Short mmCIF file of C-alpha atoms and ligand atoms in Angstrom, two decimals:
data_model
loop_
_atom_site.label_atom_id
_atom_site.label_comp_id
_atom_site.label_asym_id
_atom_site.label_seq_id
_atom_site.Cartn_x
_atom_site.Cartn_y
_atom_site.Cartn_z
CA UNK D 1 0.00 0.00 0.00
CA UNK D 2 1.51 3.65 -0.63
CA UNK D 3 2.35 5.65 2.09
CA UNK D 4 4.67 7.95 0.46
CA UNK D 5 3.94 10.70 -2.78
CA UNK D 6 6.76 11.22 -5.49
CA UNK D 7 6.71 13.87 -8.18
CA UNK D 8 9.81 14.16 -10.67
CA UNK D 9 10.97 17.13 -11.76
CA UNK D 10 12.00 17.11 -15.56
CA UNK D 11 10.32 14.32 -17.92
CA UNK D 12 13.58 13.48 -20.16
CA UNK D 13 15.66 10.04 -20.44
CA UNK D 14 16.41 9.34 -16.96
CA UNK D 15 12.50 10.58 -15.80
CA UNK D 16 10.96 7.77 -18.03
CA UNK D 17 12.10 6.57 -21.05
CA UNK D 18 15.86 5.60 -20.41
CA UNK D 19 14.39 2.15 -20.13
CA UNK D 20 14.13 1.65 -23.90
CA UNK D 21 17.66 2.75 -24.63
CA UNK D 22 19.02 -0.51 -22.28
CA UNK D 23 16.84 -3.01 -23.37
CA UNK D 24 19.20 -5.34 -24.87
CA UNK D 25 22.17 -4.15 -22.46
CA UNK D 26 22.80 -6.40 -19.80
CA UNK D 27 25.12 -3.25 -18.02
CA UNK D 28 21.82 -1.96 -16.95
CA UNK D 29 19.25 -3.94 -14.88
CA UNK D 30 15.71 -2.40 -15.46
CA UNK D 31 14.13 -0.66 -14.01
CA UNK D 32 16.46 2.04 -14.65
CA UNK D 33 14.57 5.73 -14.63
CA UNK D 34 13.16 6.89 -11.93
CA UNK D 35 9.32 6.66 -12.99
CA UNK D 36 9.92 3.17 -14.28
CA UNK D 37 11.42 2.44 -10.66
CA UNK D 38 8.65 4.40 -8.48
CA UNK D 39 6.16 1.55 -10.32
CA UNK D 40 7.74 -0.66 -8.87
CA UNK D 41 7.94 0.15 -5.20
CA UNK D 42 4.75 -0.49 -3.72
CA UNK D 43 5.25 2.15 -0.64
CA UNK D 44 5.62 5.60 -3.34
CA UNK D 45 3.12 6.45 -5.46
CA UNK D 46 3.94 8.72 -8.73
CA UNK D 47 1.82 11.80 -8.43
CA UNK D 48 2.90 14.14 -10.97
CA UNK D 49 5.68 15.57 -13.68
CA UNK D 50 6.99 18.86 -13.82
CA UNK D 51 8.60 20.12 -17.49
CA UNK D 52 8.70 23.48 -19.38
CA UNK D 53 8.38 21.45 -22.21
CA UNK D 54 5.03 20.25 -21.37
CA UNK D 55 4.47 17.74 -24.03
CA UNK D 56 7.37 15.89 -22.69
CA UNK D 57 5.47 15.51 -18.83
CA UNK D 58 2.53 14.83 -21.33
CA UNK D 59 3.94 11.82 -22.70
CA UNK D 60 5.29 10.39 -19.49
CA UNK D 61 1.69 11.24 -17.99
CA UNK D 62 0.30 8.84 -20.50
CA UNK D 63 3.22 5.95 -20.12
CA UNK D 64 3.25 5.71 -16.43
CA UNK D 65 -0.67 6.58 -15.70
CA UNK D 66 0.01 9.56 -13.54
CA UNK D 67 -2.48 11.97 -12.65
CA UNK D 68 -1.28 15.84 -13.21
CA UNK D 69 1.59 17.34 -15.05
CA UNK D 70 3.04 21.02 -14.69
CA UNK D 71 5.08 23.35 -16.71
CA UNK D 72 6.93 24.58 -13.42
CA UNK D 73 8.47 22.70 -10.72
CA UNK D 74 7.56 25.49 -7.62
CA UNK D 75 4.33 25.21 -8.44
CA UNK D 76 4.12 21.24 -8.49
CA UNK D 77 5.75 21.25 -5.25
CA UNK D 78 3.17 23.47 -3.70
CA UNK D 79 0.13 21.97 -4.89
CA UNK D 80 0.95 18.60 -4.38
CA UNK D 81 3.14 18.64 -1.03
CA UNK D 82 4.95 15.27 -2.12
CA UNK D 83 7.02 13.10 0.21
CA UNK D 84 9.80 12.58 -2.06
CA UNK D 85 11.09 14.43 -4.91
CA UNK D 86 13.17 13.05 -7.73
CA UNK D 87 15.68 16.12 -9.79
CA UNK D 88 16.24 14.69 -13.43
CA UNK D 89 17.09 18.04 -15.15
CA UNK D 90 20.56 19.07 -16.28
CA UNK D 91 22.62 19.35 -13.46
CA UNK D 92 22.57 23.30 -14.06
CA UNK D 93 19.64 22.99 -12.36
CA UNK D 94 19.74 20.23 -8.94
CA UNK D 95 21.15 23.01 -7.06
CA UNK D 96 18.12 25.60 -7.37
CA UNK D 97 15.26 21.94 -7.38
CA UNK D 98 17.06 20.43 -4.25
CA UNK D 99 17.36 23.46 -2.38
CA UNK D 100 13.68 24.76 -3.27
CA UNK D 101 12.05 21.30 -2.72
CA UNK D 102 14.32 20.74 0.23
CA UNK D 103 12.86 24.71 1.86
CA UNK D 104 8.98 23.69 0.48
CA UNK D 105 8.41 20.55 2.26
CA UNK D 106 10.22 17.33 0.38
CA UNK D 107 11.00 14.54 3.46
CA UNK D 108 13.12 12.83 0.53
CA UNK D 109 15.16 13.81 -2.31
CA UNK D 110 16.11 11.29 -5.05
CA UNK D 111 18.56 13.90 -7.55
CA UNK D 112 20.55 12.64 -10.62
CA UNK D 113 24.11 12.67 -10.83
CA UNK D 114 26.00 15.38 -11.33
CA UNK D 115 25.22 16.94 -7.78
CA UNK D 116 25.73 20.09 -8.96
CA UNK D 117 28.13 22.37 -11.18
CA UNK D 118 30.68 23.74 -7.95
CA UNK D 119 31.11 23.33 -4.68
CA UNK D 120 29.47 26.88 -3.49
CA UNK D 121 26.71 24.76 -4.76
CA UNK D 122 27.13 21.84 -3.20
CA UNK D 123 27.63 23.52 0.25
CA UNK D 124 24.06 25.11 0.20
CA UNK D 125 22.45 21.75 -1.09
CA UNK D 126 23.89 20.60 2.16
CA UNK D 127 22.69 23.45 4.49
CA UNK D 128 19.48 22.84 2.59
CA UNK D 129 18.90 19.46 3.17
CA UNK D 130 20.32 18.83 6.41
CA UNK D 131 18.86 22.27 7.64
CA UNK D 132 15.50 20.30 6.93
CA UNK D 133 16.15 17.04 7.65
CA UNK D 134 15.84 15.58 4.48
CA UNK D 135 16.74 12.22 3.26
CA UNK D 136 18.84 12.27 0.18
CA UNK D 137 20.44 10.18 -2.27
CA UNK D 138 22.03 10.23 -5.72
CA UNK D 139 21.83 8.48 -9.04
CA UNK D 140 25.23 7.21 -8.96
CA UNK D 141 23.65 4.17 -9.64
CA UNK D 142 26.77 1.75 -9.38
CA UNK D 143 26.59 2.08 -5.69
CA UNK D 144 22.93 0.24 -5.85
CA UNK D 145 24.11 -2.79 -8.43
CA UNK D 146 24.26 -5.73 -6.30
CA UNK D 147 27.61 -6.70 -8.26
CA UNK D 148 29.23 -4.00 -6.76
CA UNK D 149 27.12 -4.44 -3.54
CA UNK D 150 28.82 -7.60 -3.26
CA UNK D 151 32.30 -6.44 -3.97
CA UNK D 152 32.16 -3.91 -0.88
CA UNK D 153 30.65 -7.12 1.51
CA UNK D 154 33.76 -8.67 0.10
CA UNK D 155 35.79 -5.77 1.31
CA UNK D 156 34.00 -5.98 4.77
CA UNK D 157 34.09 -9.47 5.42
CA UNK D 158 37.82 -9.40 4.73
CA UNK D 159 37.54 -11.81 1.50
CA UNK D 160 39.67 -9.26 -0.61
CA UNK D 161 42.15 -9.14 2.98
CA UNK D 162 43.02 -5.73 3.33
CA UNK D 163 41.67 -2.95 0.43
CA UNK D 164 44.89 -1.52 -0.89
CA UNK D 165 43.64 0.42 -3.88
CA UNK D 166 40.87 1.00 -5.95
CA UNK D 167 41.15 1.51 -10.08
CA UNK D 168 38.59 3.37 -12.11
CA UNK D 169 40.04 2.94 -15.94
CA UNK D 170 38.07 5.67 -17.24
CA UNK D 171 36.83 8.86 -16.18
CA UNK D 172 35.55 10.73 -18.67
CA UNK D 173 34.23 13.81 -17.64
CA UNK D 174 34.80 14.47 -14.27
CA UNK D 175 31.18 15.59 -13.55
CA UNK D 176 28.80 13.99 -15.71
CA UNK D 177 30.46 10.56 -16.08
CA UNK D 178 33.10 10.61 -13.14
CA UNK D 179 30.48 11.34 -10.73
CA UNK D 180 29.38 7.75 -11.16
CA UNK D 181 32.89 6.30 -10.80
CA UNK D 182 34.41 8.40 -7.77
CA UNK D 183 31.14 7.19 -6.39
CA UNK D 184 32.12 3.54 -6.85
CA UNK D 185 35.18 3.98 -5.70
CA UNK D 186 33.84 5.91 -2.36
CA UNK D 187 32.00 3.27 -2.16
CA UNK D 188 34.17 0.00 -1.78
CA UNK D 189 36.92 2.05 0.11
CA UNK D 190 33.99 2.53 2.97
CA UNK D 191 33.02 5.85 2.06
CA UNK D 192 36.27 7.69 3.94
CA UNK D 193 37.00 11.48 3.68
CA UNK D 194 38.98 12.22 1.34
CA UNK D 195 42.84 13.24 2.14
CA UNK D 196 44.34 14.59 -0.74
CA UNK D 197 44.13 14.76 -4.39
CA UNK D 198 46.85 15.28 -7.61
CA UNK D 199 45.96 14.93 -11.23
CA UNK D 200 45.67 16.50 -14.55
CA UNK D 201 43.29 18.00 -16.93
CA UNK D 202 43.65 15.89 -20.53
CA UNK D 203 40.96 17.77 -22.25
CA UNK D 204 42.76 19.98 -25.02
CA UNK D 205 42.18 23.67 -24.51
CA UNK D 206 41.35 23.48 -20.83
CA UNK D 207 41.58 27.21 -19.35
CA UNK D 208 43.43 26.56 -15.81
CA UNK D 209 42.59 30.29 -15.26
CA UNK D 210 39.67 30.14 -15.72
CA UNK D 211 36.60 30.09 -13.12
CA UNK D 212 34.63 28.91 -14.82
CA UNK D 213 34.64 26.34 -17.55
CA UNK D 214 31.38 25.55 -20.29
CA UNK D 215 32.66 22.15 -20.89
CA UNK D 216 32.94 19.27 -18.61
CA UNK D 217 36.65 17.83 -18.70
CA UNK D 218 38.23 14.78 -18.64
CA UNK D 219 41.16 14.33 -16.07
CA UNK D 220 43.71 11.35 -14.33
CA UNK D 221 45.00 11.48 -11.18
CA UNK D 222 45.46 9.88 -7.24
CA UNK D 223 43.33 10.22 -4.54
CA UNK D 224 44.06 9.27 -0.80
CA UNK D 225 41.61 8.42 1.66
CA UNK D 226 41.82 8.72 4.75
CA UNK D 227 41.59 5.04 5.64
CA UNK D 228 45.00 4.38 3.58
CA UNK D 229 42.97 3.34 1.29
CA UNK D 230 44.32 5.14 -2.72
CA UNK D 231 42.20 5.31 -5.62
CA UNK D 232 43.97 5.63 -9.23
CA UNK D 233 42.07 7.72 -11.71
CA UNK D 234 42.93 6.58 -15.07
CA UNK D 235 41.90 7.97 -18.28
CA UNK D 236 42.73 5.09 -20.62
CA UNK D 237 40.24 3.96 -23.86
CA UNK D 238 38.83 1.40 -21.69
CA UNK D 239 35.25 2.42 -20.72
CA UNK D 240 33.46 1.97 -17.28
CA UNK D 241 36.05 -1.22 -15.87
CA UNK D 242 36.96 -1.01 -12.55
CA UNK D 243 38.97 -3.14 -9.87
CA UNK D 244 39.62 -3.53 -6.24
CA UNK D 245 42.79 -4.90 -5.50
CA UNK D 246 43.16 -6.29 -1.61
CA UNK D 247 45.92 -8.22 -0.42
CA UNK D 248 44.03 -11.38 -0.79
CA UNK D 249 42.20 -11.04 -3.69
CA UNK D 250 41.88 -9.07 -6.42
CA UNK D 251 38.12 -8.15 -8.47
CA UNK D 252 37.86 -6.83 -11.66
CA UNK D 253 34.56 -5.37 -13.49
CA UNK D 254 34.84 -5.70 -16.82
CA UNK D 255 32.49 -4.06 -19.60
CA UNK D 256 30.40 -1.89 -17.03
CA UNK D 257 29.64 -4.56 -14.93
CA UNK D 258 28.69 -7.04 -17.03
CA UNK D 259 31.41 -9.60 -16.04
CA UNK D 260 32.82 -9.97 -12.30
CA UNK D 261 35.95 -11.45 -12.15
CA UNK D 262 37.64 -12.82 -9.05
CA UNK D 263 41.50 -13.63 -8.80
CA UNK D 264 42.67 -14.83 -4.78
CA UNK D 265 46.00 -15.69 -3.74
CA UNK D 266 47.73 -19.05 -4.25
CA UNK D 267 51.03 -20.35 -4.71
CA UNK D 268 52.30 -21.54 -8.25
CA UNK D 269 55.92 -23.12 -8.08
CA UNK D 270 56.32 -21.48 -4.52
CA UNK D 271 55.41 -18.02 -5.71
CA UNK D 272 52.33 -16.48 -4.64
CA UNK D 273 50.24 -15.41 -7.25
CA UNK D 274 46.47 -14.23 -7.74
CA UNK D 275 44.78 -17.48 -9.38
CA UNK D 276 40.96 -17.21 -10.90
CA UNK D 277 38.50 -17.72 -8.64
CA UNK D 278 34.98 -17.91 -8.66
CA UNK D 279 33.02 -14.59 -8.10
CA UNK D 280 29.91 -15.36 -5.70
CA UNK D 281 26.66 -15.21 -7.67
CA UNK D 282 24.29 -12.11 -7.06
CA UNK D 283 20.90 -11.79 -7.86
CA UNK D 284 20.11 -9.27 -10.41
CA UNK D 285 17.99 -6.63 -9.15
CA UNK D 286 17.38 -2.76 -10.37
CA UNK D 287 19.48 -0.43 -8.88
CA UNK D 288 16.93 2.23 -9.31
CA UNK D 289 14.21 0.22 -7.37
CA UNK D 290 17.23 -0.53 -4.17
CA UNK D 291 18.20 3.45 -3.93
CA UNK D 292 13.96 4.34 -3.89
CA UNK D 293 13.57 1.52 -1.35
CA UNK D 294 15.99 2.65 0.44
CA UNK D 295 14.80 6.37 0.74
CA UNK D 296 11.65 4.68 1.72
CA UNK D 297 13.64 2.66 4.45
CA UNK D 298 15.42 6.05 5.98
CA UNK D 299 11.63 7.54 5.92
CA UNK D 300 10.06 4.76 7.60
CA UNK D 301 12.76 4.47 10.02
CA UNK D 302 13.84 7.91 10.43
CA UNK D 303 17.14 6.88 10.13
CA UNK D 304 19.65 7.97 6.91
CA UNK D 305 20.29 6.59 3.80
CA UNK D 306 23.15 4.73 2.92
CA UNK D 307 24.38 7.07 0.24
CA UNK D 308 23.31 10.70 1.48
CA UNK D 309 24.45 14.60 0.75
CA UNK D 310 27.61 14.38 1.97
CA UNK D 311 29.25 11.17 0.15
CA UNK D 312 27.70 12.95 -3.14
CA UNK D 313 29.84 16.00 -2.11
CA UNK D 314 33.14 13.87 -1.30
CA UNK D 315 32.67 13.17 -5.32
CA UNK D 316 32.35 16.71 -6.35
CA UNK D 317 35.14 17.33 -4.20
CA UNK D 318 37.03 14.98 -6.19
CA UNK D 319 36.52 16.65 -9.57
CA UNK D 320 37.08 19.85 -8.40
CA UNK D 321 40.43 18.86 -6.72
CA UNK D 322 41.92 17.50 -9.43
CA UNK D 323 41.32 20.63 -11.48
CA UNK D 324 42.79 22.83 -8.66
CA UNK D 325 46.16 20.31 -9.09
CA UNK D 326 46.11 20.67 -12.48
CA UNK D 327 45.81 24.38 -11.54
CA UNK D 328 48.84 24.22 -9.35
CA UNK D 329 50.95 22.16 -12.02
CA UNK D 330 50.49 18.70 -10.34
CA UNK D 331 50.52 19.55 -7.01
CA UNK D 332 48.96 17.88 -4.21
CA UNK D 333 45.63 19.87 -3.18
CA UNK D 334 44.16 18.88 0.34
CA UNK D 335 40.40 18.30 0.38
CA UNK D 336 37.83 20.15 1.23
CA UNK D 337 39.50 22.78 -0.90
CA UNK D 338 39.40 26.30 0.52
CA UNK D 339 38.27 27.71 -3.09
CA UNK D 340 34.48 27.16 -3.45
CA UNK D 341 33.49 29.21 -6.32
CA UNK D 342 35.05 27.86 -9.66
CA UNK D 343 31.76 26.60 -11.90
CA UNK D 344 31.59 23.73 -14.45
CA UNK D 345 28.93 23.22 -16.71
CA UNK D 346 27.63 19.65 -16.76
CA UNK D 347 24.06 18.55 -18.70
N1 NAD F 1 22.05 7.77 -13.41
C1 NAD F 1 22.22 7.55 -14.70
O1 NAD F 1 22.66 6.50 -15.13
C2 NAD F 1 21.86 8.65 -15.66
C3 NAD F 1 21.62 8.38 -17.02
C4 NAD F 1 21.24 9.44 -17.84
C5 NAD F 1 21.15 10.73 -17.33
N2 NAD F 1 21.43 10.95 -16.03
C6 NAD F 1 21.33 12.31 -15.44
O2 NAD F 1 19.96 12.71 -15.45
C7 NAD F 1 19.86 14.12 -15.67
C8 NAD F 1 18.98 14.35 -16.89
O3 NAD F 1 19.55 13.72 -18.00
P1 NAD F 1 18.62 13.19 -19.20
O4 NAD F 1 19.52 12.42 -20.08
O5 NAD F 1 17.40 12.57 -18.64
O6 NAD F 1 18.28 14.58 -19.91
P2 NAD F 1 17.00 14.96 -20.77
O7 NAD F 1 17.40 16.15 -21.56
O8 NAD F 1 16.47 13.76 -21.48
O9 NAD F 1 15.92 15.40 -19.66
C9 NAD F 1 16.04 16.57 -18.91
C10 NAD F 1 14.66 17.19 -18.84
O10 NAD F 1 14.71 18.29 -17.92
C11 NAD F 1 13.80 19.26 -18.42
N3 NAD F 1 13.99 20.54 -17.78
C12 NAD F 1 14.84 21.55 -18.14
N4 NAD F 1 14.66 22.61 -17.31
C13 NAD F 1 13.70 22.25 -16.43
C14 NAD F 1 13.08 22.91 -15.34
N5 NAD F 1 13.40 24.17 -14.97
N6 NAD F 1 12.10 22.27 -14.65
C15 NAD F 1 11.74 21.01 -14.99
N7 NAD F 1 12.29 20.32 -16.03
C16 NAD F 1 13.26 20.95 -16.73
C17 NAD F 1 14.05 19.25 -19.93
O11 NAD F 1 12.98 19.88 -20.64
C18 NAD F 1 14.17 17.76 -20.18
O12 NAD F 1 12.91 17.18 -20.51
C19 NAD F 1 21.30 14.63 -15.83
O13 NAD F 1 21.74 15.12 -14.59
C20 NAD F 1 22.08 13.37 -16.21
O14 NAD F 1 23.44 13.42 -15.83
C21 NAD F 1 21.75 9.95 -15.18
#
């Protein structure tokens, strides 16, 4: 039975239709946007779309059987009161949603990846929602994929032995796709603060004196957590493949996820070695449905999600750091940096 009301703000891809664009890829377990994973949890009903484009909430009305639809977000927010509001606009815009659903009543924000475009931003989304007690989590949707789920158990029931580093073999750009990957890596190194950064811009033309950059940019570099434990940033052709390398074993991710492969110690000829082994099966549930259910969890509860505000902003941190290195010519930039107010635009 429904307890809880969602609206969704924008009525693009990752609103409702992203679905159709993964049907035949076995990276992405569906449900996969946001409306397609509401329908599925039985505690949230789907009340109503906002878009400016107002044939797009139109057409998303009709798909998913939702009552209303609005041309402005404010105003959806104020007429319907909702429990829990999902942010799939550009990520120009999750600042100004989160902050004015998060001041108008929201008890639960679901907001796409990027957080945000800079960290001035990403400080008052934080003041915002923990000013008002809101439960909040991102679409960094690795974090939810039970193959990845069962990586970090791995890490915590000492399988892997002790977490030395973590490898991300892409990054892409370092808001729109990174987000998703310094999230994953957050993620199996136990969310820790982050120590320090050092990397590069590799985007040709990058402006380092800039503040404030129109195009999202790719970038390699280190970071250190705090736990010891250092991720490596790569920025090779290689696309979405990740590993965890422990002193035990070893897991690698190949083709986004699609393939798990596990490689433990043993001794060949009297030299230790990391020999195949198998990877534990996992059943294959949405991602989108487990980060809803657990917003629902934290509201029924009153206890927090497993992802929340400030993990999201350990991510942003990350980009931004590893422009401010590039900005100092490789140098090593503590985190949180001091300089809040460099902007990068991210759709
Ligand atoms: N988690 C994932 O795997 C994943 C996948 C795709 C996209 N995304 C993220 O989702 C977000 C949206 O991406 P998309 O591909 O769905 O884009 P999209 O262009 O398909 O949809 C965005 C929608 O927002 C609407 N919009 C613009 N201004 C608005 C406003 N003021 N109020 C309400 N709606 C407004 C647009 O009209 C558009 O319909 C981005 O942040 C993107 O990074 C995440």
């Amino acid at each position: 039975m429904a307890r809880y009301r969602a609206v969704i703000v924008g009525a693009g891809r990752m609103a409702g239709t992203i679905d159709d664009e993964v049907v035949d890829y076995a990276a992405c377990i569906r449900p996969y946007s946001h409306a397609a994973g509401y329908a599925e949890v039985p505690e949230v009903k789907l009340v109503a779309f906002a878009d400016p484009d107002i044939a797009k909430a139109r057409a998303l009305q009709g798909r998913y059987g939702v009552p209303r639809v609005y041309d402005d977000y404010r105003e959806m927010i104020a007429a319907e009161h909702p429990d829990i509001v999902s942010v799939t606009t550009p990520a120009t815009l999750h600042a100004e949603i989160v902050i004015f659903a998060a001041e108008h009543g929201a008890r639960a924000i679901y907001c796409e990846k990027a957080l945000c475009c800079s960290l001035a931003e990403a400080d008052a989304m934080v003041a915002a929602v923990e000013g008002h007690g809101v439960k909040f989590n991102t679409g960094t949707l690795r974090r939810w994929h039970p193959g990845m789920e069962q990586v970090r158990r791995m890490v915590e029931d000492g399988t892997l032995g002790h977490l030395n580093s973590v490898i991300t073999y892409s990054v892409g750009s370092v808001l729109h796709s990174a987000s998703h990957f310094f999230d994953l890596m957050l993620y199996w190194a136990g969310d820790p603060d982050v120590e320090w950064v050092q990397g590069t811009v590799t985007s040709p033309g990058f402006d380092p004196h800039a503040a404030r950059w129109e195009e999202d940019v790719d970038a390699t570099g280190i970071v250190q957590f705090a736990n010891g434990v250092r991720a490596y940033l790569l920025s090779t052709a290689v696309w979405a493949e990740f590993a965890a390398i422990g002193t035990r074993c070893v897991v690698e991710v190949r083709n986004n996820g699609m393939e798990f492969q596990l490689r433990c110690r043993g001794n060949v000829g009297g030299y230790e070695e990391y020999l195949p082994a198998e990877f534990p099966p996992y059943e294959r549930v949405s991602p989108t449905v487990r980060l809803i259910d657990d917003l629902v969890h934290a509201l029924d509860t009153g206890g927090e999600t497993r992802q929340g505000i400030r993990t999201a902003v350990k991510a942003e941190e990350i980009a931004f750091a590893l422009i401010e290195s590039h900005r100092q010519n490789g140098a090593r930039v503590n985190v949180p940096l001091s300089q809040r107010d460099f902007w990068m635009h991210s759709h």
